[in-house]
mmCIF file of C-alpha atoms in Angstrom:
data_model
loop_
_atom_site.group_PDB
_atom_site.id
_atom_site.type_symbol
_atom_site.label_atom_id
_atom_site.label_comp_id
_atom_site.label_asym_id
_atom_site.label_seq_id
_atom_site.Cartn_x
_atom_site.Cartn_y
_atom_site.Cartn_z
ATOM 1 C CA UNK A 1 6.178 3.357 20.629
ATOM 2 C CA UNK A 2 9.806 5.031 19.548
ATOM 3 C CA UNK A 3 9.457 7.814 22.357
ATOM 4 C CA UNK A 4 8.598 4.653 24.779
ATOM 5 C CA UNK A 5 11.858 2.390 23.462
ATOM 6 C CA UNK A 6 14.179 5.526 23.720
ATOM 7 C CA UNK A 7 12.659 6.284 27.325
ATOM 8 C CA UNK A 8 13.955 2.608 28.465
ATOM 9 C CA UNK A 9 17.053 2.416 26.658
ATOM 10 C CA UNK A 10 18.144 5.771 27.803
ATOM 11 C CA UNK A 11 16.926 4.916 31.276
ATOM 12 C CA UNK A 12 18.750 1.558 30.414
ATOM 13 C CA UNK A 13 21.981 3.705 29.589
ATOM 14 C CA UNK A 14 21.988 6.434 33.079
ATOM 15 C CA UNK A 15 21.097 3.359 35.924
ATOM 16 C CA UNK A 16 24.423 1.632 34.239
ATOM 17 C CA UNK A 17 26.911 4.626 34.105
ATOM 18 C CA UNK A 18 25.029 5.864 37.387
ATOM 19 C CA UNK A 19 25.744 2.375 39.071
ATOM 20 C CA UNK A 20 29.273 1.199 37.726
ATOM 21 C CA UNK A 21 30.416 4.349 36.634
ATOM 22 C CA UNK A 22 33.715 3.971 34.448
ATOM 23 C CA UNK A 23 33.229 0.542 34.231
ATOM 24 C CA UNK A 24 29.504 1.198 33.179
ATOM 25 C CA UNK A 25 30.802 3.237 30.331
ATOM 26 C CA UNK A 26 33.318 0.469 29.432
ATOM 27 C CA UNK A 27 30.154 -2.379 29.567
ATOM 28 C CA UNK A 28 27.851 -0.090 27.320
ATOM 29 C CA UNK A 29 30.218 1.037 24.958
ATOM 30 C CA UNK A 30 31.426 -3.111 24.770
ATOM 31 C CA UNK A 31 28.012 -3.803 23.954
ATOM 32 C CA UNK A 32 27.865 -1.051 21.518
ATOM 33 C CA UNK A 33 30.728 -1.938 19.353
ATOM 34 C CA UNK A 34 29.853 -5.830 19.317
ATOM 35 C CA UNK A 35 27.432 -5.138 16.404
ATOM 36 C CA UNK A 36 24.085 -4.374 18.889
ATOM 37 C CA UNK A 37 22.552 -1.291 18.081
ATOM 38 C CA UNK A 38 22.905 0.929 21.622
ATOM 39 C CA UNK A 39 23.494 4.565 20.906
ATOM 40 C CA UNK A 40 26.930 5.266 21.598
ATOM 41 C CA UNK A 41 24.956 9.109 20.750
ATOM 42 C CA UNK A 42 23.389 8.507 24.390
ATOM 43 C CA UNK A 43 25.876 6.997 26.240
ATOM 44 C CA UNK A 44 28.875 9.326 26.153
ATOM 45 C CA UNK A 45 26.288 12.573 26.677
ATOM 46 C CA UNK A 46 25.330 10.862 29.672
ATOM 47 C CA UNK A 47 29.050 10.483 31.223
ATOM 48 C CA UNK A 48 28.981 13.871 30.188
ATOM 49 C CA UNK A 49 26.705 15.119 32.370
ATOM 50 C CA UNK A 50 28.261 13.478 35.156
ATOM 51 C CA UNK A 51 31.514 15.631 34.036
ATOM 52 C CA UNK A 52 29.255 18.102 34.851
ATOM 53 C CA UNK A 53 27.911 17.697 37.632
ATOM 54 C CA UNK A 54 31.994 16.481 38.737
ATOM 55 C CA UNK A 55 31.434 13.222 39.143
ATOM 56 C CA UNK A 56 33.347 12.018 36.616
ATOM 57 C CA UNK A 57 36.463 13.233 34.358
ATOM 58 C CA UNK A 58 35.965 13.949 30.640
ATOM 59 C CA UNK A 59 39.154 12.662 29.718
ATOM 60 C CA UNK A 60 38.172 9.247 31.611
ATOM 61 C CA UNK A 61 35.377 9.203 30.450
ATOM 62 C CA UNK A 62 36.510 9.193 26.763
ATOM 63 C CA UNK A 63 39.300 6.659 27.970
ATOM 64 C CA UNK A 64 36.368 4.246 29.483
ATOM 65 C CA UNK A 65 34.080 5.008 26.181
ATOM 66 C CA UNK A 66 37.471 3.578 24.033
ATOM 67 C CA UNK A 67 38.454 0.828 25.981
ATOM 68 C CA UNK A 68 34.999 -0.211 25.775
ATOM 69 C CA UNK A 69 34.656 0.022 22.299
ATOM 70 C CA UNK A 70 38.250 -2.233 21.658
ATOM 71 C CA UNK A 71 36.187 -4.985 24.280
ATOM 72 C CA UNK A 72 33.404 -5.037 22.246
ATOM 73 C CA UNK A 73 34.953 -5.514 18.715
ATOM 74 C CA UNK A 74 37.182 -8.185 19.492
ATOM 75 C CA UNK A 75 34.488 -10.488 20.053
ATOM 76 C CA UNK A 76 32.527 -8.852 16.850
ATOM 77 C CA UNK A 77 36.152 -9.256 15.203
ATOM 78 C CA UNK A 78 36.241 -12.703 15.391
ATOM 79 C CA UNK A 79 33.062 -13.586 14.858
ATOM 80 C CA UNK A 80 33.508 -11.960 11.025
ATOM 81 C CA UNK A 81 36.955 -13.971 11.149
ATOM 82 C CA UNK A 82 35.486 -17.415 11.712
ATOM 83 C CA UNK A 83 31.660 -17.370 10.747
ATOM 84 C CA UNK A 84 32.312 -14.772 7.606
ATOM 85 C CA UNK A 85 29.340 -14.157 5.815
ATOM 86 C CA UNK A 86 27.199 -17.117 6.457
ATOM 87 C CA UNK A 87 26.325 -15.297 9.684
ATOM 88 C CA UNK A 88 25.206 -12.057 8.377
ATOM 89 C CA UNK A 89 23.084 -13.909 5.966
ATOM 90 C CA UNK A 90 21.429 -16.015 8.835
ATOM 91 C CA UNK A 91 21.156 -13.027 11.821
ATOM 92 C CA UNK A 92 22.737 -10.047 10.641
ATOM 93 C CA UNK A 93 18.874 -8.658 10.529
ATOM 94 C CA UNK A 94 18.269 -9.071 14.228
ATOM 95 C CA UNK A 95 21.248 -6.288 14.597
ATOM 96 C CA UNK A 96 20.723 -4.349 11.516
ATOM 97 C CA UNK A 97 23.000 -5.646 9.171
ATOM 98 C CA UNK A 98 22.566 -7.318 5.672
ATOM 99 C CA UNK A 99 24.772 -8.650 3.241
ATOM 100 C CA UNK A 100 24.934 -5.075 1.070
ATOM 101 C CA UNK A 101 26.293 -3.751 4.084
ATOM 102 C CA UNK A 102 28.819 -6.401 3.929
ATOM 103 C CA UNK A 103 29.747 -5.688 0.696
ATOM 104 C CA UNK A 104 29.962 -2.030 0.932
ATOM 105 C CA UNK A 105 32.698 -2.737 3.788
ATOM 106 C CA UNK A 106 34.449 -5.110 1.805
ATOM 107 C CA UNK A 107 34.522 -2.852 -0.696
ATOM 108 C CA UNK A 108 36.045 0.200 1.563
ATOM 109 C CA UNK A 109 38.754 -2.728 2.875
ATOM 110 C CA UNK A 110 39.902 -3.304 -0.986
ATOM 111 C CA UNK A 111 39.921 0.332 -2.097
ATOM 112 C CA UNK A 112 41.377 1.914 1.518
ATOM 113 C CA UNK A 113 42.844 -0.999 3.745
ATOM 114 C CA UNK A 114 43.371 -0.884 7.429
ATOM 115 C CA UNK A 115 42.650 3.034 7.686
ATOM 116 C CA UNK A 116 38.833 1.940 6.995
ATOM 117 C CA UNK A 117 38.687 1.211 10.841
ATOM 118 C CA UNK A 118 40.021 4.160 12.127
ATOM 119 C CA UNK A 119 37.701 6.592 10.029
ATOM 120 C CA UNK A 120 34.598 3.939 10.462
ATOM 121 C CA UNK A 121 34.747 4.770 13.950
ATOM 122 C CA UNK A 122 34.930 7.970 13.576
ATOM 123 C CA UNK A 123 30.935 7.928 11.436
ATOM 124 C CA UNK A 124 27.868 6.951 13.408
ATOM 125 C CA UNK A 125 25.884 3.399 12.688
ATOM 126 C CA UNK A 126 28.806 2.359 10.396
ATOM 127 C CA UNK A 127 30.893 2.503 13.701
ATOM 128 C CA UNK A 128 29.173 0.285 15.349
ATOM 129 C CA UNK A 129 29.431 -2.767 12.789
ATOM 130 C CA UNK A 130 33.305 -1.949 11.024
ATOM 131 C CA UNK A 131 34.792 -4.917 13.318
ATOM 132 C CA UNK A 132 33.041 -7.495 11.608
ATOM 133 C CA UNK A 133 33.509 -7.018 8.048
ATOM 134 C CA UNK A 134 37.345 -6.206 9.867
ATOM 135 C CA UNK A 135 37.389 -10.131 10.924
ATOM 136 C CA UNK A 136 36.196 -11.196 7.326
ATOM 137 C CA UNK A 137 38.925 -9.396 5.339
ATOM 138 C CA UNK A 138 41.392 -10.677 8.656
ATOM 139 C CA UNK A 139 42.831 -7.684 9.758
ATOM 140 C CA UNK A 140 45.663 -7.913 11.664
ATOM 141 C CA UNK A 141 44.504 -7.705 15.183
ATOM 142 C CA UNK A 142 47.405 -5.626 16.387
ATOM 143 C CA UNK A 143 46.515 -3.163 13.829
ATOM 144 C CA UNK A 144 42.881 -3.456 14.271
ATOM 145 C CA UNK A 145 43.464 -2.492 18.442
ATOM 146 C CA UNK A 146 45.494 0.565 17.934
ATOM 147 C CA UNK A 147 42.798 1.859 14.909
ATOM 148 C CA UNK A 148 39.714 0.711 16.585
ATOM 149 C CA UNK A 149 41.270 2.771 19.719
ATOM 150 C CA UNK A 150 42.483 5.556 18.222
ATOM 151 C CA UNK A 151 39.368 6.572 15.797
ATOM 152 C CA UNK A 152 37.060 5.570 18.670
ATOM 153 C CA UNK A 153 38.660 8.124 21.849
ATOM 154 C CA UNK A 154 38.547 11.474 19.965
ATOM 155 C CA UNK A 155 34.428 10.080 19.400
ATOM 156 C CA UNK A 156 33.619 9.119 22.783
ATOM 157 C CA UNK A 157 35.690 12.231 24.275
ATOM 158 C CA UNK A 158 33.695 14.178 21.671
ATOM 159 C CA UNK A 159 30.189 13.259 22.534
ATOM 160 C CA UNK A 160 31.316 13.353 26.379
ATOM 161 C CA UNK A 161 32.449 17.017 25.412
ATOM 162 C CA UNK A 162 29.349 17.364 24.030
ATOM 163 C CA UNK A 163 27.185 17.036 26.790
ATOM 164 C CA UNK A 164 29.042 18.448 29.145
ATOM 165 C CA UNK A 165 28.903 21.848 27.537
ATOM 166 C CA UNK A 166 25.156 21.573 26.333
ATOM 167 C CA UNK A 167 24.622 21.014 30.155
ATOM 168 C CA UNK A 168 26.405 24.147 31.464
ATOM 169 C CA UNK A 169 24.150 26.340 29.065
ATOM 170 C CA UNK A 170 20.985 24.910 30.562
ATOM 171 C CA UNK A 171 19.141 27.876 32.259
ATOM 172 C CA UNK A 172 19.339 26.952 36.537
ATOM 173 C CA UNK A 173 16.530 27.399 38.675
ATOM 174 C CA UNK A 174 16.640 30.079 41.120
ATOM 175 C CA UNK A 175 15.551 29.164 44.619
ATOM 176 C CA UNK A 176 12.428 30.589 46.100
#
């Protein structure tokens, strides 16, 4: 059942990037950083390979993956801002999220401030939900953009890195 889910999500993942290419990064790295759980761990290998194969360029690619990622927090952002925890108590289980997670983040916010974006994005799962407990502390937005950007570029260039190089060490096929 896992091994089936995986199979269409990252087939999910490759048709997008293969289709819209930058802009497919952008859309699935949106949708990863408004709070729904879509491995940002398969989507940047995957624009990756296409670095590989030189269909794409790495530093693009990590621009695209960031981009996306500010796109898909704002609207996360805001939803923290104006429906605060009353919404994680009603559906933060259909994307993973429960109160405790709430208060652990609030937590981080009091003892660390703004800097808990910028190394949020940097961890994996915890990256994908920082902009909402960001909205219910009220971040300023300006400084919520430049940290959500700058801790989320070196991790999408990183994981782009990352499968371009585990691609170039794959044995090739000799022709017959």
């Amino acid at each position: 059942m896992v091994e089936h889910i995986l199979t269409v999500v990252g087939t999910f993942i490759m048709g997008t990037i293969s289709a819209m290419g930058y802009g497919g990064i952008v859309l699935l790295m949106g949708i990863e950083s408004a709070c729904i759980p879509l491995p940002s761990e398969v989507i940047m290998p995957f624009a990756g390979f296409l670095v590989f194969k030189g269909e794409m360029s790495l530093w693009l690619a990590g621009f695209a993956g960031a981009v996306g990622c500010v796109a898909g927090s704002v609207p996360a952002y805001y939803l923290g801002m104006y429906g605060g925890r009353p919404v994680i108590e009603k559906w933060g289980r259909y994307v993973l999220m429960c109160p405790h997670d709430l208060d652990m983040a609030d937590r981080w916010f009091a003892k660390h401030g703004d800097i808990t974006v910028f190394i949020a994005r940097l961890l994996p799962v915890i990256r994908t939900f920082i902009a909402f407990p960001a909205g219910v502390n009220r971040m300023n937005m300006r400084r919520f953009i430049i940290y959500t950007f700058a801790g989320s570029f070196p991790w999408c260039l990183g994981l782009a890195y990352a499968g371009q190089k585990k691609l170039t060490r794959l044995p090739r096929r000799s022709a017959i």
